[in-house]
Amino acid sequence: MRKANVVRASVTPSRGTGGQRSQRPYAKRARFTRRRAGEDIEGGSEVVPQEPDEFSSEELSEAEQLRAQERFMVMDLGLANCTGCGYQYDRNKGDPDWPISPGITFSQLPADYTCPICGGPKSGFENQTKTIAGFAENQKYGLGTNTMTGDQKLLLIYGSLLVFFGLFLAGYAFD
């Protein structure tokens, strides 16, 4: 059981008070009790630093789960660029050189897919994605603004401020 910190005030006779005893605030002496590794350490006025407690496996697993939720949502744009020549695969167009119809994502393409311009392998393509601000689990809330990128949100905020400022100034035209 952990003991509470105890503060004791020494009572000393004061000069010029006719022998009456008074408490002096500077004469207080603290006694600290700290717990370290299952044993109590008691000291006079010396403070013994307390070592951090070990985390239980339950607390660690909960912390790992929270860290896993901290990832931002990443949306696939359906575009992939060849790093060799700059060719861009668009899922809305497909690839007329291969028998790939529109609507097939780059990850669904066969493993032997090559760039139609330079012949680079599928691993030589970079998939284009956009990171959406906010956690993936929170994307379903809001009025559609949770799925916007940071630039889109800035445009919405400052654009609406500009529109309302224009409406405010237009109010003077009615006079």
GROMACS .gro file of N, CA and C in nm:
model
  525
    1MET      N    1   0.084  -0.117   0.000
    1MET     CA    2   0.000   0.000   0.000
    1MET      C    3   0.089   0.124   0.000
    2ARG      N    4   0.054   0.219  -0.081
    2ARG     CA    5   0.132   0.341  -0.096
    2ARG      C    6   0.096   0.439   0.016
    3LYS      N    7   0.198   0.496   0.077
    3LYS     CA    8   0.175   0.593   0.183
    3LYS      C    9   0.163   0.732   0.123
    4ALA      N   10   0.082   0.812   0.182
    4ALA     CA   11   0.064   0.949   0.135
    4ALA      C   12   0.183   1.034   0.181
    5ASN      N   13   0.208   1.139   0.106
    5ASN     CA   14   0.314   1.232   0.146
    5ASN      C   15   0.274   1.299   0.277
    6VAL      N   16   0.369   1.306   0.370
    6VAL     CA   17   0.342   1.363   0.501
    6VAL      C   18   0.424   1.490   0.515
    7VAL      N   19   0.361   1.597   0.556
    7VAL     CA   20   0.430   1.723   0.579
    7VAL      C   21   0.419   1.755   0.727
    8ARG      N   22   0.535   1.768   0.791
    8ARG     CA   23   0.536   1.800   0.934
    8ARG      C   24   0.597   1.939   0.952
    9ALA      N   25   0.534   2.019   1.032
    9ALA     CA   26   0.587   2.152   1.061
    9ALA      C   27   0.655   2.147   1.197
   10SER      N   28   0.778   2.193   1.198
   10SER     CA   29   0.846   2.198   1.328
   10SER      C   30   0.802   2.324   1.401
   11VAL      N   31   0.780   2.310   1.527
   11VAL     CA   32   0.735   2.422   1.609
   11VAL      C   33   0.852   2.463   1.697
   12THR      N   34   0.898   2.584   1.678
   12THR     CA   35   1.013   2.633   1.755
   12THR      C   36   0.974   2.761   1.827
   13PRO      N   37   1.036   2.787   1.942
   13PRO     CA   38   1.003   2.912   2.012
   13PRO      C   39   1.050   3.031   1.932
   14SER      N   40   0.970   3.130   1.930
   14SER     CA   41   1.000   3.251   1.855
   14SER      C   42   1.065   3.352   1.948
   15ARG      N   43   1.157   3.430   1.895
   15ARG     CA   44   1.222   3.532   1.976
   15ARG      C   45   1.129   3.651   1.997
   16GLY      N   46   1.128   3.702   2.114
   16GLY     CA   47   1.054   3.823   2.144
   16GLY      C   48   0.905   3.801   2.159
   17THR      N   49   0.859   3.679   2.174
   17THR     CA   50   0.716   3.657   2.189
   17THR      C   51   0.684   3.608   2.329
   18GLY      N   52   0.780   3.619   2.419
   18GLY     CA   53   0.754   3.581   2.557
   18GLY      C   54   0.746   3.431   2.574
   19GLY      N   55   0.820   3.357   2.495
   19GLY     CA   56   0.822   3.212   2.512
   19GLY      C   57   0.708   3.140   2.442
   20GLN      N   58   0.625   3.214   2.369
   20GLN     CA   59   0.518   3.145   2.297
   20GLN      C   60   0.577   3.070   2.178
   21ARG      N   61   0.515   2.962   2.144
   21ARG     CA   62   0.561   2.882   2.031
   21ARG      C   63   0.480   2.918   1.907
   22SER      N   64   0.546   2.935   1.796
   22SER     CA   65   0.476   2.968   1.672
   22SER      C   66   0.528   2.879   1.560
   23GLN      N   67   0.449   2.864   1.461
   23GLN     CA   68   0.491   2.784   1.346
   23GLN      C   69   0.555   2.876   1.244
   24ARG      N   70   0.671   2.839   1.200
   24ARG     CA   71   0.740   2.915   1.096
   24ARG      C   72   0.727   2.839   0.965
   25PRO      N   73   0.681   2.906   0.862
   25PRO     CA   74   0.662   2.835   0.735
   25PRO      C   75   0.792   2.784   0.676
   26TYR      N   76   0.904   2.856   0.704
   26TYR     CA   77   1.030   2.811   0.647
   26TYR      C   78   1.089   2.694   0.725
   27ALA      N   79   1.030   2.663   0.837
   27ALA     CA   80   1.082   2.553   0.917
   27ALA      C   81   1.013   2.422   0.884
   28LYS      N   82   0.924   2.424   0.788
   28LYS     CA   83   0.855   2.300   0.752
   28LYS      C   84   0.952   2.204   0.687
   29ARG      N   85   0.935   2.080   0.716
   29ARG     CA   86   1.021   1.977   0.660
   29ARG      C   87   0.931   1.867   0.606
   30ALA      N   88   0.951   1.833   0.482
   30ALA     CA   89   0.865   1.733   0.419
   30ALA      C   90   0.929   1.596   0.427
   31ARG      N   91   0.847   1.498   0.440
   31ARG     CA   92   0.893   1.359   0.438
   31ARG      C   93   0.824   1.293   0.320
   32PHE      N   94   0.900   1.246   0.226
   32PHE     CA   95   0.844   1.188   0.104
   32PHE      C   96   0.858   1.037   0.108
   33THR      N   97   0.757   0.973   0.062
   33THR     CA   98   0.760   0.828   0.050
   33THR      C   99   0.735   0.794  -0.095
   34ARG      N  100   0.823   0.719  -0.152
   34ARG     CA  101   0.809   0.678  -0.292
   34ARG      C  102   0.813   0.526  -0.298
   35ARG      N  103   0.751   0.474  -0.398
   35ARG     CA  104   0.748   0.330  -0.417
   35ARG      C  105   0.828   0.297  -0.542
   36ARG      N  106   0.923   0.208  -0.528
   36ARG     CA  107   1.003   0.167  -0.642
   36ARG      C  108   1.026   0.016  -0.632
   37ALA      N  109   0.992  -0.053  -0.736
   37ALA     CA  110   1.016  -0.196  -0.748
   37ALA      C  111   0.961  -0.273  -0.629
   38GLY      N  112   0.843  -0.236  -0.583
   38GLY     CA  113   0.774  -0.312  -0.480
   38GLY      C  114   0.817  -0.281  -0.337
   39GLU      N  115   0.908  -0.186  -0.313
   39GLU     CA  116   0.949  -0.155  -0.178
   39GLU      C  117   0.939  -0.004  -0.155
   40ASP      N  118   0.918   0.032  -0.031
   40ASP     CA  119   0.907   0.173   0.004
   40ASP      C  120   1.046   0.229   0.032
   41ILE      N  121   1.068   0.349  -0.017
   41ILE     CA  122   1.194   0.418   0.008
   41ILE      C  123   1.157   0.545   0.081
   42GLU      N  124   1.209   0.562   0.200
   42GLU     CA  125   1.175   0.680   0.278
   42GLU      C  126   1.299   0.766   0.294
   43GLY      N  127   1.281   0.893   0.274
   43GLY     CA  128   1.392   0.985   0.290
   43GLY      C  129   1.349   1.104   0.372
   44GLY      N  130   1.445   1.181   0.417
   44GLY     CA  131   1.412   1.300   0.494
   44GLY      C  132   1.353   1.405   0.404
   45SER      N  133   1.428   1.510   0.378
   45SER     CA  134   1.379   1.614   0.288
   45SER      C  135   1.422   1.588   0.145
   46GLU      N  136   1.492   1.479   0.123
   46GLU     CA  137   1.541   1.445  -0.010
   46GLU      C  138   1.431   1.376  -0.090
   47VAL      N  139   1.413   1.420  -0.214
   47VAL     CA  140   1.311   1.362  -0.300
   47VAL      C  141   1.374   1.250  -0.381
   48VAL      N  142   1.317   1.133  -0.371
   48VAL     CA  143   1.365   1.019  -0.449
   48VAL      C  144   1.278   1.010  -0.572
   49PRO      N  145   1.336   1.020  -0.692
   49PRO     CA  146   1.254   1.017  -0.813
   49PRO      C  147   1.185   0.882  -0.830
   50GLN      N  148   1.064   0.889  -0.878
   50GLN     CA  149   0.986   0.768  -0.897
   50GLN      C  150   1.010   0.715  -1.037
   51GLU      N  151   1.040   0.587  -1.048
   51GLU     CA  152   1.062   0.526  -1.178
   51GLU      C  153   0.928   0.502  -1.246
   52PRO      N  154   0.925   0.509  -1.378
   52PRO     CA  155   0.798   0.486  -1.448
   52PRO      C  156   0.750   0.343  -1.430
   53ASP      N  157   0.621   0.331  -1.416
   53ASP     CA  158   0.562   0.198  -1.401
   53ASP      C  159   0.567   0.124  -1.533
   54GLU      N  160   0.576  -0.005  -1.524
   54GLU     CA  161   0.573  -0.088  -1.645
   54GLU      C  162   0.429  -0.094  -1.696
   55PHE      N  163   0.413  -0.096  -1.828
   55PHE     CA  164   0.280  -0.106  -1.887
   55PHE      C  165   0.242  -0.252  -1.898
   56SER      N  166   0.117  -0.279  -1.873
   56SER     CA  167   0.071  -0.416  -1.888
   56SER      C  168   0.050  -0.446  -2.036
   57SER      N  169   0.041  -0.573  -2.068
   57SER     CA  170   0.024  -0.612  -2.208
   57SER      C  171  -0.111  -0.565  -2.261
   58GLU      N  172  -0.210  -0.553  -2.173
   58GLU     CA  173  -0.341  -0.501  -2.214
   58GLU      C  174  -0.331  -0.356  -2.259
   59GLU      N  175  -0.258  -0.276  -2.181
   59GLU     CA  176  -0.242  -0.135  -2.216
   59GLU      C  177  -0.163  -0.119  -2.345
   60LEU      N  178  -0.062  -0.204  -2.364
   60LEU     CA  179   0.018  -0.197  -2.487
   60LEU      C  180  -0.065  -0.234  -2.609
   61SER      N  181  -0.146  -0.338  -2.597
   61SER     CA  182  -0.227  -0.377  -2.712
   61SER      C  183  -0.331  -0.270  -2.744
   62GLU      N  184  -0.384  -0.204  -2.642
   62GLU     CA  185  -0.479  -0.096  -2.666
   62GLU      C  186  -0.410   0.022  -2.735
   63ALA      N  187  -0.287   0.051  -2.694
   63ALA     CA  188  -0.211   0.159  -2.757
   63ALA      C  189  -0.180   0.126  -2.902
   64GLU      N  190  -0.148   0.001  -2.930
   64GLU     CA  191  -0.121  -0.040  -3.068
   64GLU      C  192  -0.246  -0.028  -3.155
   65GLN      N  193  -0.361  -0.061  -3.099
   65GLN     CA  194  -0.486  -0.048  -3.173
   65GLN      C  195  -0.515   0.098  -3.204
   66LEU      N  196  -0.489   0.186  -3.110
   66LEU     CA  197  -0.511   0.329  -3.134
   66LEU      C  198  -0.415   0.383  -3.238
   67ARG      N  199  -0.289   0.335  -3.236
   67ARG     CA  200  -0.194   0.378  -3.338
   67ARG      C  201  -0.236   0.330  -3.476
   68ALA      N  202  -0.294   0.211  -3.484
   68ALA     CA  203  -0.340   0.159  -3.612
   68ALA      C  204  -0.455   0.243  -3.668
   69GLN      N  205  -0.536   0.301  -3.582
   69GLN     CA  206  -0.648   0.383  -3.626
   69GLN      C  207  -0.604   0.523  -3.668
   70GLU      N  208  -0.481   0.562  -3.636
   70GLU     CA  209  -0.434   0.697  -3.665
   70GLU      C  210  -0.392   0.716  -3.810
   71ARG      N  211  -0.408   0.617  -3.892
   71ARG     CA  212  -0.367   0.630  -4.032
   71ARG      C  213  -0.473   0.707  -4.108
   72PHE      N  214  -0.427   0.794  -4.196
   72PHE     CA  215  -0.518   0.872  -4.278
   72PHE      C  216  -0.572   0.786  -4.391
   73MET      N  217  -0.687   0.822  -4.441
   73MET     CA  218  -0.749   0.749  -4.550
   73MET      C  219  -0.678   0.782  -4.680
   74VAL      N  220  -0.646   0.678  -4.757
   74VAL     CA  221  -0.578   0.695  -4.886
   74VAL      C  222  -0.673   0.643  -4.994
   75MET      N  223  -0.706   0.730  -5.090
   75MET     CA  224  -0.796   0.692  -5.199
   75MET      C  225  -0.717   0.668  -5.326
   76ASP      N  226  -0.753   0.563  -5.396
   76ASP     CA  227  -0.692   0.533  -5.525
   76ASP      C  228  -0.761   0.617  -5.632
   77LEU      N  229  -0.682   0.687  -5.712
   77LEU     CA  230  -0.739   0.771  -5.817
   77LEU      C  231  -0.766   0.695  -5.946
   78GLY      N  232  -0.718   0.572  -5.953
   78GLY     CA  233  -0.737   0.494  -6.075
   78GLY      C  234  -0.634   0.525  -6.181
   79LEU      N  235  -0.529   0.595  -6.145
   79LEU     CA  236  -0.423   0.630  -6.238
   79LEU      C  237  -0.292   0.568  -6.191
   80ALA      N  238  -0.211   0.525  -6.288
   80ALA     CA  239  -0.078   0.472  -6.258
   80ALA      C  240   0.018   0.524  -6.364
   81ASN      N  241   0.132   0.575  -6.321
   81ASN     CA  242   0.231   0.631  -6.413
   81ASN      C  243   0.350   0.537  -6.425
   82CYS      N  244   0.397   0.519  -6.548
   82CYS     CA  245   0.518   0.441  -6.573
   82CYS      C  246   0.637   0.530  -6.535
   83THR      N  247   0.727   0.477  -6.454
   83THR     CA  248   0.843   0.556  -6.412
   83THR      C  249   0.947   0.565  -6.522
   84GLY      N  250   0.940   0.475  -6.621
   84GLY     CA  251   1.038   0.476  -6.730
   84GLY      C  252   1.010   0.582  -6.834
   85CYS      N  253   0.885   0.591  -6.880
   85CYS     CA  254   0.855   0.682  -6.990
   85CYS      C  255   0.747   0.785  -6.958
   86GLY      N  256   0.675   0.768  -6.849
   86GLY     CA  257   0.572   0.865  -6.812
   86GLY      C  258   0.433   0.830  -6.864
   87TYR      N  259   0.416   0.712  -6.926
   87TYR     CA  260   0.284   0.669  -6.973
   87TYR      C  261   0.190   0.660  -6.853
   88GLN      N  262   0.066   0.703  -6.874
   88GLN     CA  263  -0.032   0.702  -6.766
   88GLN      C  264  -0.144   0.606  -6.799
   89TYR      N  265  -0.162   0.505  -6.711
   89TYR     CA  266  -0.274   0.413  -6.725
   89TYR      C  267  -0.393   0.474  -6.651
   90ASP      N  268  -0.506   0.483  -6.721
   90ASP     CA  269  -0.628   0.538  -6.663
   90ASP      C  270  -0.733   0.428  -6.664
   91ARG      N  271  -0.791   0.397  -6.548
   91ARG     CA  272  -0.890   0.289  -6.541
   91ARG      C  273  -1.017   0.324  -6.616
   92ASN      N  274  -1.045   0.454  -6.635
   92ASN     CA  275  -1.165   0.493  -6.709
   92ASN      C  276  -1.150   0.468  -6.858
   93LYS      N  277  -1.026   0.463  -6.908
   93LYS     CA  278  -1.002   0.439  -7.050
   93LYS      C  279  -0.961   0.295  -7.078
   94GLY      N  280  -0.895   0.231  -6.981
   94GLY     CA  281  -0.842   0.097  -7.005
   94GLY      C  282  -0.715   0.107  -7.088
   95ASP      N  283  -0.680  -0.002  -7.158
   95ASP     CA  284  -0.562  -0.002  -7.244
   95ASP      C  285  -0.601  -0.069  -7.375
   96PRO      N  286  -0.608   0.009  -7.484
   96PRO     CA  287  -0.650  -0.049  -7.611
   96PRO      C  288  -0.547  -0.146  -7.670
   97ASP      N  289  -0.418  -0.133  -7.636
   97ASP     CA  290  -0.316  -0.225  -7.687
   97ASP      C  291  -0.333  -0.365  -7.629
   98TRP      N  292  -0.368  -0.373  -7.504
   98TRP     CA  293  -0.401  -0.499  -7.440
   98TRP      C  294  -0.554  -0.511  -7.446
   99PRO      N  295  -0.606  -0.628  -7.434
   99PRO     CA  296  -0.754  -0.637  -7.431
   99PRO      C  297  -0.808  -0.604  -7.291
  100ILE      N  298  -0.783  -0.481  -7.246
  100ILE     CA  299  -0.827  -0.439  -7.113
  100ILE      C  300  -0.937  -0.335  -7.132
  101SER      N  301  -1.055  -0.370  -7.084
  101SER     CA  302  -1.169  -0.280  -7.099
  101SER      C  303  -1.166  -0.172  -6.993
  102PRO      N  304  -1.235  -0.061  -7.015
  102PRO     CA  305  -1.241   0.046  -6.915
  102PRO      C  306  -1.306  -0.002  -6.785
  103GLY      N  307  -1.262   0.054  -6.674
  103GLY     CA  308  -1.319   0.020  -6.544
  103GLY      C  309  -1.233  -0.075  -6.463
  104ILE      N  310  -1.128  -0.130  -6.520
  104ILE     CA  311  -1.042  -0.223  -6.447
  104ILE      C  312  -0.931  -0.143  -6.379
  105THR      N  313  -0.919  -0.160  -6.247
  105THR     CA  314  -0.816  -0.088  -6.173
  105THR      C  315  -0.679  -0.145  -6.203
  106PHE      N  316  -0.576  -0.068  -6.172
  106PHE     CA  317  -0.439  -0.110  -6.202
  106PHE      C  318  -0.401  -0.235  -6.122
  107SER      N  319  -0.450  -0.248  -6.001
  107SER     CA  320  -0.417  -0.366  -5.920
  107SER      C  321  -0.482  -0.492  -5.976
  108GLN      N  322  -0.588  -0.480  -6.055
  108GLN     CA  323  -0.655  -0.596  -6.114
  108GLN      C  324  -0.590  -0.641  -6.245
  109LEU      N  325  -0.495  -0.565  -6.295
  109LEU     CA  326  -0.428  -0.603  -6.420
  109LEU      C  327  -0.345  -0.729  -6.398
  110PRO      N  328  -0.323  -0.807  -6.505
  110PRO     CA  329  -0.242  -0.929  -6.489
  110PRO      C  330  -0.098  -0.896  -6.450
  111ALA      N  331  -0.030  -0.992  -6.389
  111ALA     CA  332   0.107  -0.970  -6.342
  111ALA      C  333   0.205  -0.948  -6.456
  112ASP      N  334   0.174  -0.999  -6.577
  112ASP     CA  335   0.265  -0.984  -6.689
  112ASP      C  336   0.236  -0.859  -6.772
  113TYR      N  337   0.157  -0.767  -6.718
  113TYR     CA  338   0.125  -0.643  -6.788
  113TYR      C  339   0.252  -0.560  -6.804
  114THR      N  340   0.272  -0.507  -6.924
  114THR     CA  341   0.387  -0.420  -6.950
  114THR      C  342   0.339  -0.288  -7.007
  115CYS      N  343   0.424  -0.188  -6.997
  115CYS     CA  344   0.393  -0.056  -7.049
  115CYS      C  345   0.384  -0.064  -7.202
  116PRO      N  346   0.279  -0.010  -7.263
  116PRO     CA  347   0.266  -0.018  -7.409
  116PRO      C  348   0.368   0.069  -7.483
  117ILE      N  349   0.431   0.163  -7.417
  117ILE     CA  350   0.527   0.251  -7.485
  117ILE      C  351   0.670   0.200  -7.470
  118CYS      N  352   0.715   0.178  -7.345
  118CYS     CA  353   0.855   0.140  -7.324
  118CYS      C  354   0.873  -0.007  -7.290
  119GLY      N  355   0.765  -0.080  -7.264
  119GLY     CA  356   0.774  -0.222  -7.231
  119GLY      C  357   0.816  -0.249  -7.088
  120GLY      N  358   0.808  -0.149  -7.002
  120GLY     CA  359   0.845  -0.167  -6.861
  120GLY      C  360   0.746  -0.257  -6.788
  121PRO      N  361   0.794  -0.330  -6.687
  121PRO     CA  362   0.705  -0.422  -6.614
  121PRO      C  363   0.602  -0.348  -6.529
  122LYS      N  364   0.506  -0.423  -6.479
  122LYS     CA  365   0.401  -0.366  -6.396
  122LYS      C  366   0.459  -0.307  -6.267
  123SER      N  367   0.567  -0.366  -6.217
  123SER     CA  368   0.629  -0.314  -6.095
  123SER      C  369   0.695  -0.179  -6.117
  124GLY      N  370   0.713  -0.138  -6.241
  124GLY     CA  371   0.772  -0.008  -6.273
  124GLY      C  372   0.671   0.105  -6.276
  125PHE      N  373   0.548   0.077  -6.242
  125PHE     CA  374   0.443   0.179  -6.238
  125PHE      C  375   0.425   0.229  -6.095
  126GLU      N  376   0.392   0.356  -6.081
  126GLU     CA  377   0.357   0.414  -5.951
  126GLU      C  378   0.209   0.446  -5.950
  127ASN      N  379   0.138   0.390  -5.854
  127ASN     CA  380  -0.005   0.413  -5.842
  127ASN      C  381  -0.027   0.550  -5.780
  128GLN      N  382  -0.114   0.630  -5.841
  128GLN     CA  383  -0.143   0.764  -5.788
  128GLN      C  384  -0.257   0.755  -5.687
  129THR      N  385  -0.230   0.808  -5.571
  129THR     CA  386  -0.331   0.810  -5.464
  129THR      C  387  -0.337   0.950  -5.406
  130LYS      N  388  -0.444   0.977  -5.334
  130LYS     CA  389  -0.453   1.103  -5.261
  130LYS      C  390  -0.487   1.071  -5.116
  131THR      N  391  -0.423   1.143  -5.027
  131THR     CA  392  -0.445   1.124  -4.885
  131THR      C  393  -0.551   1.223  -4.839
  132ILE      N  394  -0.652   1.170  -4.776
  132ILE     CA  395  -0.763   1.253  -4.729
  132ILE      C  396  -0.743   1.279  -4.580
  133ALA      N  397  -0.754   1.405  -4.542
  133ALA     CA  398  -0.735   1.443  -4.403
  133ALA      C  399  -0.843   1.380  -4.317
  134GLY      N  400  -0.804   1.330  -4.202
  134GLY     CA  401  -0.898   1.267  -4.110
  134GLY      C  402  -0.880   1.117  -4.112
  135PHE      N  403  -0.926   1.053  -4.008
  135PHE     CA  404  -0.911   0.909  -3.995
  135PHE      C  405  -1.009   0.837  -4.086
  136ALA      N  406  -0.972   0.718  -4.130
  136ALA     CA  407  -1.054   0.642  -4.223
  136ALA      C  408  -1.190   0.609  -4.164
  137GLU      N  409  -1.196   0.584  -4.034
  137GLU     CA  410  -1.324   0.547  -3.972
  137GLU      C  411  -1.419   0.666  -3.961
  138ASN      N  412  -1.369   0.787  -3.971
  138ASN     CA  413  -1.453   0.907  -3.959
  138ASN      C  414  -1.501   0.959  -4.093
  139GLN      N  415  -1.468   0.895  -4.204
  139GLN     CA  416  -1.503   0.946  -4.336
  139GLN      C  417  -1.653   0.943  -4.362
  140LYS      N  418  -1.727   0.859  -4.292
  140LYS     CA  419  -1.871   0.849  -4.317
  140LYS      C  420  -1.951   0.960  -4.250
  141TYR      N  421  -1.888   1.038  -4.162
  141TYR     CA  422  -1.959   1.145  -4.092
  141TYR      C  423  -1.945   1.277  -4.167
  142GLY      N  424  -2.026   1.373  -4.129
  142GLY     CA  425  -2.015   1.506  -4.188
  142GLY      C  426  -2.105   1.521  -4.310
  143LEU      N  427  -2.094   1.634  -4.376
  143LEU     CA  428  -2.176   1.665  -4.492
  143LEU      C  429  -2.098   1.647  -4.622
  144GLY      N  430  -2.006   1.553  -4.624
  144GLY     CA  431  -1.927   1.529  -4.743
  144GLY      C  432  -1.791   1.596  -4.739
  145THR      N  433  -1.768   1.679  -4.639
  145THR     CA  434  -1.639   1.747  -4.633
  145THR      C  435  -1.529   1.659  -4.576
  146ASN      N  436  -1.563   1.550  -4.511
  146ASN     CA  437  -1.461   1.461  -4.457
  146ASN      C  438  -1.386   1.387  -4.567
  147THR      N  439  -1.445   1.376  -4.685
  147THR     CA  440  -1.378   1.306  -4.794
  147THR      C  441  -1.297   1.400  -4.881
  148MET      N  442  -1.293   1.528  -4.846
  148MET     CA  443  -1.218   1.626  -4.925
  148MET      C  444  -1.071   1.626  -4.884
  149THR      N  445  -0.986   1.661  -4.980
  149THR     CA  446  -0.845   1.678  -4.948
  149THR      C  447  -0.826   1.813  -4.879
  150GLY      N  448  -0.706   1.835  -4.829
  150GLY     CA  449  -0.678   1.961  -4.761
  150GLY      C  450  -0.693   2.081  -4.853
  151ASP      N  451  -0.648   2.067  -4.979
  151ASP     CA  452  -0.660   2.178  -5.074
  151ASP      C  453  -0.806   2.210  -5.107
  152GLN      N  454  -0.888   2.105  -5.120
  152GLN     CA  455  -1.029   2.126  -5.148
  152GLN      C  456  -1.098   2.196  -5.031
  153LYS      N  457  -1.059   2.161  -4.909
  153LYS     CA  458  -1.118   2.226  -4.792
  153LYS      C  459  -1.077   2.373  -4.784
  154LEU      N  460  -0.951   2.402  -4.816
  154LEU     CA  461  -0.906   2.541  -4.818
  154LEU      C  462  -0.983   2.622  -4.921
  155LEU      N  463  -1.003   2.565  -5.039
  155LEU     CA  464  -1.078   2.633  -5.144
  155LEU      C  465  -1.222   2.657  -5.100
  156LEU      N  466  -1.283   2.560  -5.036
  156LEU     CA  467  -1.420   2.576  -4.987
  156LEU      C  468  -1.429   2.685  -4.881
  157ILE      N  469  -1.338   2.685  -4.786
  157ILE     CA  470  -1.342   2.783  -4.677
  157ILE      C  471  -1.320   2.925  -4.728
  158TYR      N  472  -1.208   2.944  -4.799
  158TYR     CA  473  -1.177   3.080  -4.844
  158TYR      C  474  -1.270   3.125  -4.957
  159GLY      N  475  -1.318   3.033  -5.038
  159GLY     CA  476  -1.416   3.068  -5.141
  159GLY      C  477  -1.546   3.115  -5.080
  160SER      N  478  -1.593   3.044  -4.976
  160SER     CA  479  -1.718   3.087  -4.911
  160SER      C  480  -1.699   3.220  -4.839
  161LEU      N  481  -1.581   3.242  -4.779
  161LEU     CA  482  -1.556   3.372  -4.717
  161LEU      C  483  -1.560   3.484  -4.820
  162LEU      N  484  -1.503   3.461  -4.936
  162LEU     CA  485  -1.503   3.561  -5.042
  162LEU      C  486  -1.645   3.588  -5.092
  163VAL      N  487  -1.725   3.483  -5.109
  163VAL     CA  488  -1.863   3.500  -5.155
  163VAL      C  489  -1.944   3.580  -5.053
  164PHE      N  490  -1.933   3.545  -4.925
  164PHE     CA  491  -2.009   3.617  -4.824
  164PHE      C  492  -1.961   3.761  -4.808
  165PHE      N  493  -1.832   3.784  -4.827
  165PHE     CA  494  -1.782   3.921  -4.824
  165PHE      C  495  -1.841   4.000  -4.940
  166GLY      N  496  -1.851   3.937  -5.058
  166GLY     CA  497  -1.912   4.002  -5.174
  166GLY      C  498  -2.059   4.031  -5.150
  167LEU      N  499  -2.131   3.937  -5.087
  167LEU     CA  500  -2.272   3.961  -5.054
  167LEU      C  501  -2.286   4.073  -4.952
  168PHE      N  502  -2.196   4.079  -4.858
  168PHE     CA  503  -2.199   4.185  -4.758
  168PHE      C  504  -2.180   4.322  -4.824
  169LEU      N  505  -2.086   4.331  -4.916
  169LEU     CA  506  -2.065   4.457  -4.986
  169LEU      C  507  -2.181   4.489  -5.080
  170ALA      N  508  -2.244   4.387  -5.136
  170ALA     CA  509  -2.358   4.409  -5.225
  170ALA      C  510  -2.477   4.464  -5.148
  171GLY      N  511  -2.481   4.442  -5.018
  171GLY     CA  512  -2.589   4.496  -4.935
  171GLY      C  513  -2.589   4.648  -4.934
  172TYR      N  514  -2.474   4.710  -4.953
  172TYR     CA  515  -2.467   4.856  -4.958
  172TYR      C  516  -2.525   4.910  -5.089
  173ALA      N  517  -2.536   4.829  -5.191
  173ALA     CA  518  -2.592   4.873  -5.319
  173ALA      C  519  -2.743   4.894  -5.310
  174PHE      N  520  -2.807   4.833  -5.211
  174PHE     CA  521  -2.951   4.848  -5.196
  174PHE      C  522  -2.990   4.983  -5.139
  175ASP      N  523  -2.901   5.054  -5.079
  175ASP     CA  524  -2.933   5.185  -5.020
  175ASP      C  525  -2.952   5.290  -5.121
   0.00000   0.00000   0.00000
